PDB file of C-alpha atoms in Angstrom:
ATOM      1  CA  UNK A 271      -8.569  -8.854 -19.457  1.00 69.00           C
ATOM      2  CA  UNK A 272      -9.359  -8.091 -15.857  1.00 69.00           C
ATOM      3  CA  UNK A 273      -6.520  -5.997 -15.189  1.00 71.00           C
ATOM      4  CA  UNK A 274      -7.118  -3.872 -18.420  1.00 78.00           C
ATOM      5  CA  UNK A 275     -10.447  -3.168 -16.899  1.00 78.00           C
ATOM      6  CA  UNK A 276      -8.927  -2.032 -13.757  1.00 76.00           C
ATOM      7  CA  UNK A 277      -6.629   0.223 -15.800  1.00 84.00           C
ATOM      8  CA  UNK A 278      -9.446   1.564 -17.496  1.00 89.00           C
ATOM      9  CA  UNK A 279     -11.012   2.777 -14.319  1.00 86.00           C
ATOM     10  CA  UNK A 280      -7.677   4.325 -13.461  1.00 87.00           C
ATOM     11  CA  UNK A 281      -7.527   6.025 -16.808  1.00 91.00           C
ATOM     12  CA  UNK A 282     -10.967   7.472 -16.280  1.00 94.00           C
ATOM     13  CA  UNK A 283      -9.893   8.885 -12.884  1.00 92.00           C
ATOM     14  CA  UNK A 284      -6.872  10.404 -14.581  1.00 93.00           C
ATOM     15  CA  UNK A 285      -9.069  12.036 -17.209  1.00 95.00           C
ATOM     16  CA  UNK A 286     -11.398  13.528 -14.426  1.00 96.00           C
ATOM     17  CA  UNK A 287      -8.348  14.773 -12.617  1.00 94.00           C
ATOM     18  CA  UNK A 288      -7.129  16.741 -15.752  1.00 95.00           C
ATOM     19  CA  UNK A 289      -6.804  20.525 -15.149  1.00 95.00           C
ATOM     20  CA  UNK A 290      -6.982  20.023 -11.370  1.00 94.00           C
ATOM     21  CA  UNK A 291      -4.055  19.912  -8.822  1.00 91.00           C
ATOM     22  CA  UNK A 292      -4.869  16.262  -8.026  1.00 88.00           C
ATOM     23  CA  UNK A 293      -2.324  13.791  -8.935  1.00 90.00           C
ATOM     24  CA  UNK A 294      -3.500  10.159  -9.445  1.00 91.00           C
ATOM     25  CA  UNK A 295      -1.299   7.032  -9.163  1.00 92.00           C
ATOM     26  CA  UNK A 296      -1.771   3.578 -10.045  1.00 89.00           C
ATOM     27  CA  UNK A 297      -1.420   0.841  -7.413  1.00 92.00           C
ATOM     28  CA  UNK A 298      -3.291  -2.094  -6.462  1.00 92.00           C
ATOM     29  CA  UNK A 299      -4.559  -3.765  -3.335  1.00 92.00           C
ATOM     30  CA  UNK A 300      -4.227  -7.570  -3.308  1.00 95.00           C
ATOM     31  CA  UNK A 301      -5.489 -10.551  -1.360  1.00 95.00           C
ATOM     32  CA  UNK A 302      -4.188 -13.913  -2.091  1.00 96.00           C
ATOM     33  CA  UNK A 303      -6.480 -16.891  -2.182  1.00 94.00           C
ATOM     34  CA  UNK A 304      -6.988 -18.671   1.197  1.00 90.00           C
ATOM     35  CA  UNK A 305      -5.727 -15.670   3.305  1.00 91.00           C
ATOM     36  CA  UNK A 306      -7.369 -12.501   4.752  1.00 91.00           C
ATOM     37  CA  UNK A 307      -4.335 -10.389   4.506  1.00 94.00           C
ATOM     38  CA  UNK A 308      -4.269  -7.227   2.313  1.00 93.00           C
ATOM     39  CA  UNK A 309      -1.354  -6.121   0.359  1.00 96.00           C
ATOM     40  CA  UNK A 310      -0.730  -2.564  -1.257  1.00 94.00           C
ATOM     41  CA  UNK A 311       1.539  -2.350  -4.218  1.00 97.00           C
ATOM     42  CA  UNK A 312       2.970   0.549  -5.850  1.00 96.00           C
ATOM     43  CA  UNK A 313       5.579   1.361  -8.682  1.00 96.00           C
ATOM     44  CA  UNK A 314       4.974  -1.701 -10.646  1.00 96.00           C
ATOM     45  CA  UNK A 315       4.959  -2.325 -14.512  1.00 94.00           C
ATOM     46  CA  UNK A 316       1.527  -3.089 -15.838  1.00 89.00           C
ATOM     47  CA  UNK A 317       2.585  -6.638 -16.826  1.00 92.00           C
ATOM     48  CA  UNK A 318       3.155  -7.791 -13.235  1.00 95.00           C
ATOM     49  CA  UNK A 319      -0.647  -8.052 -12.873  1.00 93.00           C
ATOM     50  CA  UNK A 320      -1.487  -8.860 -16.380  1.00 91.00           C
ATOM     51  CA  UNK A 321      -2.960 -12.151 -15.356  1.00 91.00           C
ATOM     52  CA  UNK A 322      -4.665 -11.394 -11.886  1.00 90.00           C
ATOM     53  CA  UNK A 323      -6.233 -14.714 -11.278  1.00 91.00           C
ATOM     54  CA  UNK A 324      -2.858 -16.373 -11.573  1.00 94.00           C
ATOM     55  CA  UNK A 325      -1.485 -13.856  -9.161  1.00 95.00           C
ATOM     56  CA  UNK A 326      -4.174 -14.288  -6.674  1.00 94.00           C
ATOM     57  CA  UNK A 327      -3.681 -17.934  -6.686  1.00 96.00           C
ATOM     58  CA  UNK A 328       0.079 -17.822  -6.274  1.00 96.00           C
ATOM     59  CA  UNK A 329       0.285 -16.489  -2.716  1.00 95.00           C
ATOM     60  CA  UNK A 330       2.658 -13.857  -1.127  1.00 97.00           C
ATOM     61  CA  UNK A 331       5.783 -15.871  -1.101  1.00 97.00           C
ATOM     62  CA  UNK A 332       5.914 -16.292  -4.940  1.00 97.00           C
ATOM     63  CA  UNK A 333       4.503 -12.944  -5.510  1.00 98.00           C
ATOM     64  CA  UNK A 334       6.842 -11.149  -3.394  1.00 97.00           C
ATOM     65  CA  UNK A 335       9.688 -12.553  -5.279  1.00 97.00           C
ATOM     66  CA  UNK A 336       8.053 -11.416  -8.625  1.00 97.00           C
ATOM     67  CA  UNK A 337       7.302  -7.936  -7.197  1.00 97.00           C
ATOM     68  CA  UNK A 338      10.833  -7.432  -6.151  1.00 96.00           C
ATOM     69  CA  UNK A 339      12.377  -8.510  -9.455  1.00 97.00           C
ATOM     70  CA  UNK A 340       9.919  -6.043 -11.101  1.00 96.00           C
ATOM     71  CA  UNK A 341      11.131  -3.213  -8.748  1.00 96.00           C
ATOM     72  CA  UNK A 342       7.754  -2.836  -6.964  1.00 97.00           C
ATOM     73  CA  UNK A 343       7.066  -1.546  -3.518  1.00 97.00           C
ATOM     74  CA  UNK A 344       4.857  -3.882  -1.431  1.00 98.00           C
ATOM     75  CA  UNK A 345       3.168  -2.966   1.806  1.00 95.00           C
ATOM     76  CA  UNK A 346       1.249  -5.262   4.168  1.00 93.00           C
ATOM     77  CA  UNK A 347      -1.990  -3.373   5.087  1.00 88.00           C
ATOM     78  CA  UNK A 348      -3.312  -3.530   8.600  1.00 85.00           C
ATOM     79  CA  UNK A 349      -1.696  -6.639   9.701  1.00 86.00           C
ATOM     80  CA  UNK A 350      -3.311  -6.855  13.189  1.00 83.00           C
ATOM     81  CA  UNK A 351      -7.106  -6.566  12.110  1.00 81.00           C
ATOM     82  CA  UNK A 352      -8.920  -9.659  13.284  1.00 83.00           C
ATOM     83  CA  UNK A 353      -8.778 -11.542  10.135  1.00 87.00           C
ATOM     84  CA  UNK A 354      -5.212 -10.673   9.352  1.00 83.00           C
ATOM     85  CA  UNK A 355      -1.670 -12.088  10.450  1.00 89.00           C
ATOM     86  CA  UNK A 356       1.574 -10.196  10.194  1.00 90.00           C
ATOM     87  CA  UNK A 357       3.340 -11.866   7.206  1.00 95.00           C
ATOM     88  CA  UNK A 358       7.194 -12.827   7.283  1.00 95.00           C
ATOM     89  CA  UNK A 359       8.783  -9.359   7.149  1.00 96.00           C
ATOM     90  CA  UNK A 360      11.292 -10.423   4.679  1.00 97.00           C
ATOM     91  CA  UNK A 361       8.423 -10.756   2.051  1.00 98.00           C
ATOM     92  CA  UNK A 362       7.532  -6.999   2.165  1.00 97.00           C
ATOM     93  CA  UNK A 363       8.969  -3.699   2.038  1.00 97.00           C
ATOM     94  CA  UNK A 364       6.665  -1.751   4.495  1.00 94.00           C
ATOM     95  CA  UNK A 365       3.877  -2.184   6.771  1.00 90.00           C
ATOM     96  CA  UNK A 366       0.856   0.053   6.985  1.00 83.00           C
ATOM     97  CA  UNK A 367       1.294   1.261  10.734  1.00 72.00           C
ATOM     98  CA  UNK A 368      -1.334   3.946  10.818  1.00 69.00           C
ATOM     99  CA  UNK A 369      -4.783   2.880   9.194  1.00 66.00           C
ATOM    100  CA  UNK A 370      -7.581   5.287   9.779  1.00 66.00           C
ATOM    101  CA  UNK A 371     -10.534   3.302   8.867  1.00 65.00           C
ATOM    102  CA  UNK A 372     -11.963   3.278  12.307  1.00 69.00           C
ATOM    103  CA  UNK A 373     -14.665   1.017  11.756  1.00 62.00           C
ATOM    104  CA  UNK A 374     -12.080  -1.830  12.063  1.00 64.00           C
ATOM    105  CA  UNK A 375      -9.882  -2.658  15.110  1.00 62.00           C
ATOM    106  CA  UNK A 376      -6.631  -1.969  13.176  1.00 66.00           C
ATOM    107  CA  UNK A 377      -4.364  -2.122  16.276  1.00 76.00           C
ATOM    108  CA  UNK A 378      -2.142   0.429  14.645  1.00 72.00           C
ATOM    109  CA  UNK A 379       0.166   0.220  17.838  1.00 77.00           C
ATOM    110  CA  UNK A 380       1.033  -3.258  17.120  1.00 85.00           C
ATOM    111  CA  UNK A 381       1.697  -2.651  13.492  1.00 85.00           C
ATOM    112  CA  UNK A 382       4.116   0.135  14.259  1.00 85.00           C
ATOM    113  CA  UNK A 383       5.912  -2.056  16.888  1.00 89.00           C
ATOM    114  CA  UNK A 384       6.108  -4.801  14.192  1.00 91.00           C
ATOM    115  CA  UNK A 385       7.424  -2.377  11.472  1.00 90.00           C
ATOM    116  CA  UNK A 386      10.161  -1.097  13.871  1.00 92.00           C
ATOM    117  CA  UNK A 387      11.217  -4.561  15.138  1.00 93.00           C
ATOM    118  CA  UNK A 388      11.925  -5.602  11.608  1.00 93.00           C
ATOM    119  CA  UNK A 389      13.165  -2.320  10.355  1.00 94.00           C
ATOM    120  CA  UNK A 390      10.423  -2.007   7.805  1.00 95.00           C
ATOM    121  CA  UNK A 391       9.219   1.397   6.283  1.00 92.00           C
ATOM    122  CA  UNK A 392       5.900   2.350   8.151  1.00 89.00           C
ATOM    123  CA  UNK A 393       3.136   3.943   5.912  1.00 85.00           C
ATOM    124  CA  UNK A 394      -0.245   5.320   6.817  1.00 78.00           C
ATOM    125  CA  UNK A 395      -3.523   5.862   5.052  1.00 78.00           C
ATOM    126  CA  UNK A 396      -7.160   6.628   5.317  1.00 70.00           C
ATOM    127  CA  UNK A 397      -8.285   3.181   3.893  1.00 70.00           C
ATOM    128  CA  UNK A 398     -11.052   5.371   2.042  1.00 68.00           C
ATOM    129  CA  UNK A 399     -14.115   3.405   1.248  1.00 75.00           C
ATOM    130  CA  UNK A 400     -16.835   5.917   1.674  1.00 72.00           C
ATOM    131  CA  UNK A 401     -16.781   9.802   1.176  1.00 80.00           C
ATOM    132  CA  UNK A 402     -16.637  10.265   4.990  1.00 77.00           C
ATOM    133  CA  UNK A 403     -13.219   8.594   5.008  1.00 71.00           C
ATOM    134  CA  UNK A 404     -11.563  10.979   2.658  1.00 75.00           C
ATOM    135  CA  UNK A 405      -8.576  12.734   4.121  1.00 75.00           C
ATOM    136  CA  UNK A 406      -8.424  10.922   7.433  1.00 72.00           C
ATOM    137  CA  UNK A 407      -4.992   9.738   7.096  1.00 75.00           C
ATOM    138  CA  UNK A 408      -2.105   9.482   4.450  1.00 80.00           C
ATOM    139  CA  UNK A 409       1.251  10.729   4.106  1.00 85.00           C
ATOM    140  CA  UNK A 410       2.794  14.049   3.513  1.00 89.00           C
ATOM    141  CA  UNK A 411       6.046  14.855   1.859  1.00 92.00           C
ATOM    142  CA  UNK A 412       8.080  17.796   0.690  1.00 93.00           C
ATOM    143  CA  UNK A 413       7.858  16.838  -2.959  1.00 92.00           C
ATOM    144  CA  UNK A 414       5.032  15.448  -5.057  1.00 92.00           C
ATOM    145  CA  UNK A 415       5.878  12.262  -6.954  1.00 94.00           C
ATOM    146  CA  UNK A 416       5.185  12.404 -10.884  1.00 92.00           C
ATOM    147  CA  UNK A 417       3.913   8.917 -11.050  1.00 93.00           C
ATOM    148  CA  UNK A 418       3.586   5.566  -9.418  1.00 94.00           C
ATOM    149  CA  UNK A 419       7.218   4.543  -9.935  1.00 95.00           C
ATOM    150  CA  UNK A 420       8.178   7.993  -8.170  1.00 95.00           C
ATOM    151  CA  UNK A 421       5.656   7.369  -5.452  1.00 95.00           C
ATOM    152  CA  UNK A 422       7.399   3.865  -4.720  1.00 96.00           C
ATOM    153  CA  UNK A 423      10.897   5.755  -4.637  1.00 96.00           C
ATOM    154  CA  UNK A 424       9.373   8.306  -2.194  1.00 96.00           C
ATOM    155  CA  UNK A 425       8.146   5.376   0.036  1.00 95.00           C
ATOM    156  CA  UNK A 426      11.301   3.320  -0.230  1.00 95.00           C
ATOM    157  CA  UNK A 427      13.267   6.478   0.787  1.00 95.00           C
ATOM    158  CA  UNK A 428      10.904   7.034   3.854  1.00 93.00           C
ATOM    159  CA  UNK A 429      11.016  10.649   3.152  1.00 90.00           C
ATOM    160  CA  UNK A 430       7.525  11.590   4.390  1.00 92.00           C
ATOM    161  CA  UNK A 431       5.560  11.900   7.556  1.00 89.00           C
ATOM    162  CA  UNK A 432       2.326  10.129   8.290  1.00 86.00           C
ATOM    163  CA  UNK A 433      -0.909  12.050   8.656  1.00 81.00           C
ATOM    164  CA  UNK A 434      -3.418  11.174  11.199  1.00 70.00           C
ATOM    165  CA  UNK A 435      -1.022   9.535  13.460  1.00 63.00           C
ATOM    166  CA  UNK A 436      -1.629   9.816  17.239  1.00 60.00           C
ATOM    167  CA  UNK A 437       1.064   7.451  18.122  1.00 57.00           C
ATOM    168  CA  UNK A 438       4.072   9.754  18.169  1.00 56.00           C
ATOM    169  CA  UNK A 439       5.531   7.775  15.166  1.00 60.00           C
ATOM    170  CA  UNK A 440       6.619  11.101  13.496  1.00 59.00           C
ATOM    171  CA  UNK A 441       8.346  12.206  16.550  1.00 47.00           C
ATOM    172  CA  UNK A 442      11.187   9.741  15.771  1.00 46.00           C
ATOM    173  CA  UNK A 443      12.915   8.130  12.772  1.00 45.00           C
ATOM    174  CA  UNK A 444      10.713   5.766  10.797  1.00 43.00           C
TER     175      UNK A 444
END
């Protein structure tokens, strides 16, 4: 199915990274039908997205419950872009507070404030879509997760600092 094709791309990247210090984690970026919000998903069993068309049609409320039941870590990406709205904070584990894809008006300051207001974990990323975006943002931790499940544990624990942050977010507790 469609998810197996996605996993094949992931497996190809894993094979290409063999013998290098690069570690590849599987994850997903989801957008539900009828809404412009994007969500990042980590630490989930493959079965969670085995039927992607059904997942995309179900919406965030139903999917959030399924993701939690599966032990996944769910992040709302760039909630203050022009076409996005912050979701009910009880449906997610974290908010992407530092998005370094500077082509968009990400309004990172509003995303950080939203995350802090609701006690969410705050993440950061490069939102890399082109070679020029590589390394513009992300997270840095004292330890390197072994796999996607381990990455979800790291994010859940908040044991990282955000790269590319110019808001002072790393100066205090996340």
